[in-house]
CSV table of C-alpha atoms in Angstrom, one decimal:
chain,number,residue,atom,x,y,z
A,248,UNK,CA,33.1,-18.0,86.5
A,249,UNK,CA,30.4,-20.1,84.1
A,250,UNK,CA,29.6,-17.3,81.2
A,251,UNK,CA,26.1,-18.0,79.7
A,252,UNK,CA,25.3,-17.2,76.1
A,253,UNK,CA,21.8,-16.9,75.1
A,254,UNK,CA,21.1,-16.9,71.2
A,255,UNK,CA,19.3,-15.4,69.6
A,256,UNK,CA,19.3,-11.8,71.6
A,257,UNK,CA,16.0,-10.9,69.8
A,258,UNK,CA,13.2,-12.8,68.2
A,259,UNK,CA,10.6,-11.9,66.0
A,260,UNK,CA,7.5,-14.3,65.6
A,261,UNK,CA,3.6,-14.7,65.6
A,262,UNK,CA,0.7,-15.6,67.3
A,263,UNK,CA,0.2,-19.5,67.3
A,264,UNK,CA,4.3,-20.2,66.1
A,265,UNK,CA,6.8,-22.3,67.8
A,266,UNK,CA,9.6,-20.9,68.9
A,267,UNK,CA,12.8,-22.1,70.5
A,268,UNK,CA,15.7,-19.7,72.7
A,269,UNK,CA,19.2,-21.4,73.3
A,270,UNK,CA,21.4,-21.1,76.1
A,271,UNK,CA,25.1,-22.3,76.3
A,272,UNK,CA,27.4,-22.9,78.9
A,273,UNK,CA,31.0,-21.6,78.9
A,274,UNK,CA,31.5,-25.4,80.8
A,275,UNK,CA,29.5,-28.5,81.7
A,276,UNK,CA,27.0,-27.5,84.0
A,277,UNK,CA,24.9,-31.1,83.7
A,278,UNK,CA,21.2,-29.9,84.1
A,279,UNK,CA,21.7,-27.2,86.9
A,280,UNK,CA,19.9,-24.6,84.4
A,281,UNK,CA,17.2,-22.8,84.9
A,282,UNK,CA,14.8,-20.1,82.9
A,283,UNK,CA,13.3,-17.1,83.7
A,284,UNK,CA,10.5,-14.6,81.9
A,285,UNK,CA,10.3,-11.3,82.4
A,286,UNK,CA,7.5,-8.5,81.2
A,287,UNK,CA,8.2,-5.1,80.9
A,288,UNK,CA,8.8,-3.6,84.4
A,289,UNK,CA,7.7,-6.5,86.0
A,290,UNK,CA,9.7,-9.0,88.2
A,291,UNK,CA,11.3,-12.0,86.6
A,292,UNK,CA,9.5,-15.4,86.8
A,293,UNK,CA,10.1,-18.9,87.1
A,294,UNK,CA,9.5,-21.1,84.1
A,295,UNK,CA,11.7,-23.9,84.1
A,296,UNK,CA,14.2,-25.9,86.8
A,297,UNK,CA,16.8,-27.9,86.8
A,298,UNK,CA,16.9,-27.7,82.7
A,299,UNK,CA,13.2,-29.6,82.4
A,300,UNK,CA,10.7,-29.7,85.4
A,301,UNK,CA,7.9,-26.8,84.6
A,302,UNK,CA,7.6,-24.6,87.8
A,303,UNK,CA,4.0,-25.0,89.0
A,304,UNK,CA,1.1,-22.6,87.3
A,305,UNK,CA,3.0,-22.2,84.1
A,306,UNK,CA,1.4,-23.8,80.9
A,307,UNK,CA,2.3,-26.8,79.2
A,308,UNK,CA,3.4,-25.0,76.3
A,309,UNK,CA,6.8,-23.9,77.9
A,310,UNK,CA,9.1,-26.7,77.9
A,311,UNK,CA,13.0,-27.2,78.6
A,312,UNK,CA,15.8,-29.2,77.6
A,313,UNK,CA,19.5,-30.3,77.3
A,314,UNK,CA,22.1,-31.2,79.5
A,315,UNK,CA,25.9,-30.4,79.6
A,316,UNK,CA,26.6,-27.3,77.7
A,317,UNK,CA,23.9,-26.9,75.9
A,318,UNK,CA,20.0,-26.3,76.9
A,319,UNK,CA,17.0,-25.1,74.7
A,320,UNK,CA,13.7,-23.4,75.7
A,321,UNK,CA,10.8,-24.1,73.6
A,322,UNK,CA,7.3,-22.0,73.6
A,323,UNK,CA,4.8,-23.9,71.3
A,324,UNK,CA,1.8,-22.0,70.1
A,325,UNK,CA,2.5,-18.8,70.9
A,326,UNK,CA,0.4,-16.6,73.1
A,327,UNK,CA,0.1,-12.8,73.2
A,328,UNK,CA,1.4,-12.8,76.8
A,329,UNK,CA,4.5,-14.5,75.6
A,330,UNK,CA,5.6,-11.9,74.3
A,331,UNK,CA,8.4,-10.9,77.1
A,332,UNK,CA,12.4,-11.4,77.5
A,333,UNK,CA,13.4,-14.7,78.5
A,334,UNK,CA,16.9,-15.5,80.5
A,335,UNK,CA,18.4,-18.7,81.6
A,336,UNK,CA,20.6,-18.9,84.5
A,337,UNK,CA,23.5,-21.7,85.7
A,338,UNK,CA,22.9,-23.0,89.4
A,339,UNK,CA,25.6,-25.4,88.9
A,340,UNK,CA,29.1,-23.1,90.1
A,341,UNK,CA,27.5,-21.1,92.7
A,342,UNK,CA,28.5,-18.3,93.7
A,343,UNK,CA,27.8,-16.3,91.2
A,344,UNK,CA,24.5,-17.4,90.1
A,345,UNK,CA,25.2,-16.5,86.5
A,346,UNK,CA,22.3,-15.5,83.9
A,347,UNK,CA,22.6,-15.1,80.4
A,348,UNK,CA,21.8,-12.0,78.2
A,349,UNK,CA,18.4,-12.6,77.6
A,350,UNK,CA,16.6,-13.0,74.6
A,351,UNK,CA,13.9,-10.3,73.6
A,352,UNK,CA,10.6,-12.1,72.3
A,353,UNK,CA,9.0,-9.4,70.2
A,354,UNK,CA,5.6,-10.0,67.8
A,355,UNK,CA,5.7,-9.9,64.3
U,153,UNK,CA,-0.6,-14.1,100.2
U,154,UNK,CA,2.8,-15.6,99.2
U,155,UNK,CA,5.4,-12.7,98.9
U,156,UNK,CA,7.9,-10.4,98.9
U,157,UNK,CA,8.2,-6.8,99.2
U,158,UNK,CA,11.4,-4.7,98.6
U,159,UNK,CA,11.7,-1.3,100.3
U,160,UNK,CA,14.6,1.3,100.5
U,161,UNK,CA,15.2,2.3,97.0
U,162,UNK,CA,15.9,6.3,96.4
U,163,UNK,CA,18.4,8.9,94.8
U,164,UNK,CA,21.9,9.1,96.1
U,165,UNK,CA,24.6,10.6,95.3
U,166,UNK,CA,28.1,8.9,94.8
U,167,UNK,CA,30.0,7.9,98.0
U,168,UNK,CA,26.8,7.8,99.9
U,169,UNK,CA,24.5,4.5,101.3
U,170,UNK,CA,21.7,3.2,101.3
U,171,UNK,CA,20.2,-0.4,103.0
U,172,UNK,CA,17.2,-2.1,101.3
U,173,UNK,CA,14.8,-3.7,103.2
U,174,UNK,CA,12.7,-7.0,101.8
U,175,UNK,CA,10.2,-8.3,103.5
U,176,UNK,CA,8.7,-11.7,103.1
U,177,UNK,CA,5.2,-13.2,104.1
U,178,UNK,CA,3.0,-16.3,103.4
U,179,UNK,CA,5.5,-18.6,104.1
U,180,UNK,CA,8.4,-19.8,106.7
U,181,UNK,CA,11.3,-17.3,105.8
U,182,UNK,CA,13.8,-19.1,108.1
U,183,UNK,CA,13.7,-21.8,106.2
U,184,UNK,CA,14.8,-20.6,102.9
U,185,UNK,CA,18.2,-19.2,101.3
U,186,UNK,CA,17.5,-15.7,100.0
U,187,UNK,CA,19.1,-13.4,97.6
U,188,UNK,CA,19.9,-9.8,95.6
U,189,UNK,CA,19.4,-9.6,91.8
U,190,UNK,CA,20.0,-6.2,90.3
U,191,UNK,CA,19.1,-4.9,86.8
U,192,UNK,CA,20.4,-1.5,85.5
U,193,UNK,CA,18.1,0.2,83.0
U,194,UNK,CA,17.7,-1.5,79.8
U,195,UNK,CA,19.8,-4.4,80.7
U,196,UNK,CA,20.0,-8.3,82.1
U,197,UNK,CA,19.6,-9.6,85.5
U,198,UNK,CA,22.9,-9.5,87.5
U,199,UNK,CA,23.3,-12.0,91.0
U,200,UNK,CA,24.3,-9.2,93.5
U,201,UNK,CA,24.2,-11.2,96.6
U,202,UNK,CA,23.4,-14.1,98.7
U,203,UNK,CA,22.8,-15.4,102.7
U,204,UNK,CA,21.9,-18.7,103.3
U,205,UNK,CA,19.2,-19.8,106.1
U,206,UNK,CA,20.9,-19.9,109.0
U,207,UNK,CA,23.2,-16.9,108.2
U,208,UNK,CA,26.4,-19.7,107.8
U,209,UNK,CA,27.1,-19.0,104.1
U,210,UNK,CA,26.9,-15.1,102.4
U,211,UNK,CA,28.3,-14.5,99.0
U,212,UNK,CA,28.8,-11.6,96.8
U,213,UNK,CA,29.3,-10.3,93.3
U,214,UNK,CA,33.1,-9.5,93.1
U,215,UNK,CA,32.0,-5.7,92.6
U,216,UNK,CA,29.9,-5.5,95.7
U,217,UNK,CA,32.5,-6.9,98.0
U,218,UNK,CA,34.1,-4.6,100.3
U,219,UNK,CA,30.8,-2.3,100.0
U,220,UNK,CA,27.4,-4.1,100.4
U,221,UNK,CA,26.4,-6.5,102.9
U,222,UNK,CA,23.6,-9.0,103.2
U,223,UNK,CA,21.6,-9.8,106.6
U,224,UNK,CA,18.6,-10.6,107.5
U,225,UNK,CA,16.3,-11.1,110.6
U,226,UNK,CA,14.6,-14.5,110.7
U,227,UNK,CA,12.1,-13.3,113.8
U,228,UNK,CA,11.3,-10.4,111.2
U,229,UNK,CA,10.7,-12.2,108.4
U,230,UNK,CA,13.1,-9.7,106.8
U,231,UNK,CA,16.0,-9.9,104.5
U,232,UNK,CA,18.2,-6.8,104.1
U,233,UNK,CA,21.4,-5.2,101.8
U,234,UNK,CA,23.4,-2.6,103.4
U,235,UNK,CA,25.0,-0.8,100.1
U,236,UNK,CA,28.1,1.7,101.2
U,237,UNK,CA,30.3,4.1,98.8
U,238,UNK,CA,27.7,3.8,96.0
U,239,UNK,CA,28.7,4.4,92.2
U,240,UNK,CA,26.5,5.3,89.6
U,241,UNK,CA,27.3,1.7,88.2
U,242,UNK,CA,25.2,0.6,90.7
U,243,UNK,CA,21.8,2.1,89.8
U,244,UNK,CA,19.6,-0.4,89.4
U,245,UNK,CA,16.2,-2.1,90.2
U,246,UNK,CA,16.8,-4.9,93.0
U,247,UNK,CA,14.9,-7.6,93.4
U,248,UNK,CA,14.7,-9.7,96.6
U,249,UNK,CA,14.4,-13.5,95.2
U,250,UNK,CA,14.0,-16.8,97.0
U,251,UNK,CA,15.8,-20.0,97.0
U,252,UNK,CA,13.8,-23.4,96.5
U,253,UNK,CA,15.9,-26.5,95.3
U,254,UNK,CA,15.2,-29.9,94.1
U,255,UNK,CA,17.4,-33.1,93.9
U,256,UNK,CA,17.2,-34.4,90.5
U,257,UNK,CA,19.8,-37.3,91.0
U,258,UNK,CA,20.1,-39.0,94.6
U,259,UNK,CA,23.2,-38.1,96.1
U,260,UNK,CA,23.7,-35.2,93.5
U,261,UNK,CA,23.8,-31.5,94.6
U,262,UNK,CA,20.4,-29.9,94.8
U,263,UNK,CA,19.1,-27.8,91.6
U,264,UNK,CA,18.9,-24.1,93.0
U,265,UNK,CA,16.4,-21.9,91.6
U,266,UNK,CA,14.8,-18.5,92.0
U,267,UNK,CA,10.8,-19.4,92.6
U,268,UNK,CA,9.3,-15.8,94.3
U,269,UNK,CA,10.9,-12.9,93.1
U,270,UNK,CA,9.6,-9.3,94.7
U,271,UNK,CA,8.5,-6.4,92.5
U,272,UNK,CA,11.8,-4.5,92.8
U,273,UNK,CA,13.1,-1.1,94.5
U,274,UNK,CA,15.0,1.0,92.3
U,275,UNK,CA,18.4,2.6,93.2
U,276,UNK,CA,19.6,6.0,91.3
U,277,UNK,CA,23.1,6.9,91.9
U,278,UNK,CA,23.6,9.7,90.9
U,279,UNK,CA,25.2,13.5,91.3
């Protein structure tokens, strides 16, 4: 099976900063990558597809890249909603649709 | 309104079963793959399960093979998990989640993704 690492597993940062959340593949997975956000006791939801297209309704400032191996999400200017757990999952070897760790998004 | 509802969760005790219920409204359920996503308390998302369309392809999670099994009712707009012989490693919240995909490259597989999630039914197994 495709193992996901996320780094880091926690993050500290303010209001209005830039922040970015890797996510590597244990193989190639070309761009079949997706992200996720989740609140506290809250279902996940969608952010990014396919390693770059921005699921409908979410803003601008959430943005996704790479290809391969290794994939980056990037949350410019900060919001206090932002503040949640993010996870990335591989769609590429399916079954199992693997996710990564997650990485804890706390304010500062 | 677009969504999904899980049902079903409860306390059980170890050996015993359990079958979640999800239902889905707001859009054509027969025409979209569906799946289980489990999270134990305090940690990540897990794939549990999934059942394609048409019922042709179900998968599992190698530890839920044997013991749970997916269905669902297309006429109900229902999708369901059957969960035998529980173990307290399987307390959990489970989410219902839907399958939309996109082809990025022509000819290329289609890019899978989760797009409507439901709010979750927790399972406690426990004696």
């Amino acid at each position: 099976d495709i193992q996901m690492t996320q780094s880091p597993s926690s993050l500290s940062a303010s209001v209005g900063d830039t922040v970015t959340i890797t996510c590597r593949a244990s193989q190639t997975i070309s761009n079949y990558l997706n992200w996720y956000q989740q609140k506290p006791e809250k279902a996940p939801k969608l952010l990014i597809f396919a390693a770059s297209f921005l699921q409908s309704g979410v803003p601008s400032r959430f943005s996704g890249s790479g290809s391969g191996t290794d994939f980056t999400l990037t949350i410019s200017s900060l919001q206090p909603e932002d503040f949640a757990t993010y996870y990335c999952q591989q769609s590429y070897n399916t079954p199992p649709y693997t996710f990564g760790q997650g990485t804890k998004l706390e304010i500062k | 309104e677009v969504q999904l509802v899980e049902s079903g969760g409860g306390l059980v005790k170890p050996g015993e079963s359990l079958r979640l219920s999800c239902a889905a409204s707001g859009f054509t359920f027969s025409n979209y793959n569906m799946n289980w996503v489990r999270q134990a308390p305090g940690r990540g998302l897990e794939w549990v399960s999934s059942i394609s369309s048409s019922r042709s392809y179900i998968y599992y999670v190698d530890s839920a093979k044997g013991r749970f099994t997916i269905s669902r009712d297309n006429a109900k707009n229902s999708l369901y998990l059957q969960m035998n012989s529980l173990r307290a490693d399987d307390t959990a919240v489970y989410y219902c989640a839907r399958v939309s995909d996109i082809v990025v490259v022509p000819a290329a597989r289609p890019n899978w993704y989760f797009d409507l999630w439901g709010r979750g039914t927790l399972v406690t197994v426990s004696s």
